[in-house]
XYZ file of C-alpha atoms in Angstrom:
135
model
C 0.182 0.215 0.027
C 1.598 3.404 -0.904
C 2.477 5.753 1.686
C 0.056 9.510 1.596
C 3.483 10.939 0.680
C 3.644 9.030 -2.723
C -0.374 9.035 -3.426
C -1.017 11.528 -6.740
C -3.437 14.066 -6.126
C -6.376 11.822 -7.796
C -5.600 8.766 -5.557
C -5.914 11.604 -2.151
C -9.099 12.805 -3.578
C -10.399 9.530 -3.962
C -9.383 8.574 -0.532
C -10.535 11.549 1.254
C -13.738 12.968 -0.490
C -15.357 15.688 0.787
C -18.473 15.097 2.202
C -20.687 17.169 4.309
C -23.045 15.530 6.844
C -25.079 16.181 9.591
C -24.307 18.056 12.458
C -22.542 15.874 15.373
C -22.991 16.931 18.915
C -19.757 14.754 19.263
C -17.195 17.235 17.499
C -17.917 19.193 20.418
C -16.437 16.663 22.849
C -13.482 15.914 20.190
C -12.830 19.160 19.896
C -12.805 19.395 23.841
C -10.586 16.215 24.279
C -8.641 17.379 21.678
C -7.794 20.727 23.384
C -6.848 18.752 26.489
C -4.678 16.831 24.800
C -2.915 19.868 23.250
C -2.507 21.612 26.185
C -1.059 18.704 27.975
C 1.336 18.423 25.112
C 2.043 22.627 25.623
C 3.462 21.446 29.125
C 4.526 24.974 30.519
C 4.002 26.896 27.139
C 0.374 28.628 27.177
C -1.033 29.850 23.979
C -2.821 32.851 23.944
C -6.333 31.205 23.316
C -7.678 27.694 21.700
C -10.912 28.076 20.107
C -12.999 25.483 18.093
C -13.860 27.065 14.726
C -15.115 26.356 11.281
C -18.556 24.120 10.370
C -18.368 21.722 12.802
C -18.719 24.875 15.565
C -21.921 25.701 14.493
C -24.612 23.407 15.512
C -27.526 22.856 13.208
C -25.613 23.058 10.090
C -24.200 20.354 7.228
C -20.342 20.066 7.714
C -17.349 17.977 6.944
C -16.706 15.378 9.798
C -13.215 17.367 10.288
C -12.909 19.577 13.891
C -11.173 22.726 13.348
C -8.825 23.881 15.909
C -7.384 27.669 15.910
C -4.329 28.238 18.226
C -3.081 31.749 18.826
C 0.335 32.708 20.037
C 2.395 35.209 20.952
C 5.048 36.033 18.258
C 7.842 34.923 20.141
C 6.267 31.533 20.737
C 5.079 30.600 17.475
C 8.294 28.275 16.060
C 8.317 26.935 19.822
C 4.483 25.611 19.395
C 5.183 24.604 15.382
C 7.636 22.135 17.244
C 5.420 21.117 19.939
C 2.299 20.558 17.346
C 5.104 18.206 15.349
C 5.558 16.378 18.278
C 1.851 15.760 19.748
C 1.368 13.996 16.314
C 0.169 16.139 13.769
C 1.385 16.537 10.094
C 2.625 20.037 8.757
C 0.345 20.534 5.594
C 1.069 24.746 4.836
C 3.253 27.293 6.526
C 3.768 31.182 5.695
C 5.405 33.713 7.714
C 2.655 33.987 10.232
C 0.419 30.881 9.758
C 0.733 26.729 10.039
C -1.723 24.778 9.091
C -1.242 20.919 10.214
C -4.229 18.169 10.034
C -4.558 14.777 12.177
C -6.445 11.910 11.369
C -5.488 10.991 7.699
C -4.400 7.434 7.056
C -3.974 5.318 4.322
C -6.940 3.693 4.748
C -8.809 6.907 4.515
C -10.082 9.144 7.328
C -9.348 8.246 11.151
C -12.468 7.852 13.146
C -11.346 11.669 14.242
C -9.844 14.213 12.036
C -8.489 17.241 13.021
C -6.952 20.510 11.295
C -5.106 22.862 13.480
C -4.554 26.302 12.617
C -1.418 27.916 13.916
C -1.626 31.754 14.133
C 0.274 34.804 15.435
C -1.043 37.440 17.845
C -3.340 39.743 16.342
C -3.171 37.747 12.975
C -6.337 38.923 12.529
C -5.811 42.810 12.152
C -4.297 41.512 8.966
C -7.765 40.121 7.715
C -9.610 43.091 8.204
C -7.195 44.809 6.682
C -7.443 43.273 3.646
C -11.102 42.911 3.557
C -11.337 46.499 4.002
C -9.545 47.767 0.871
């Protein structure tokens, strides 16, 4: 069986189709459990905030069964959190100067029982979004 990093985009889309499903109340529990697991990984390092974001955080709407988590850190802690999150079982998916995206729950057999997308952002990153929106 091929490893994920050996698969073509076509193979990956077949293995991980985008499907919208009815809201599942267990997504909140999955988020809380994963948040607590992450906090244990962080040990003495404290993020500014950890939030459940995205469509699974909104009751009564259809969503992809992927729990999105936002972690906001101080600028000086950003790279340290990147290392910790990698060590905590997440896979780095994309990176820019002030944003890093990770995922967890993708296997060679398809989605795991629980799938997470983690969005690591520097403090006050949202101000840049508002500035771009206002242009």
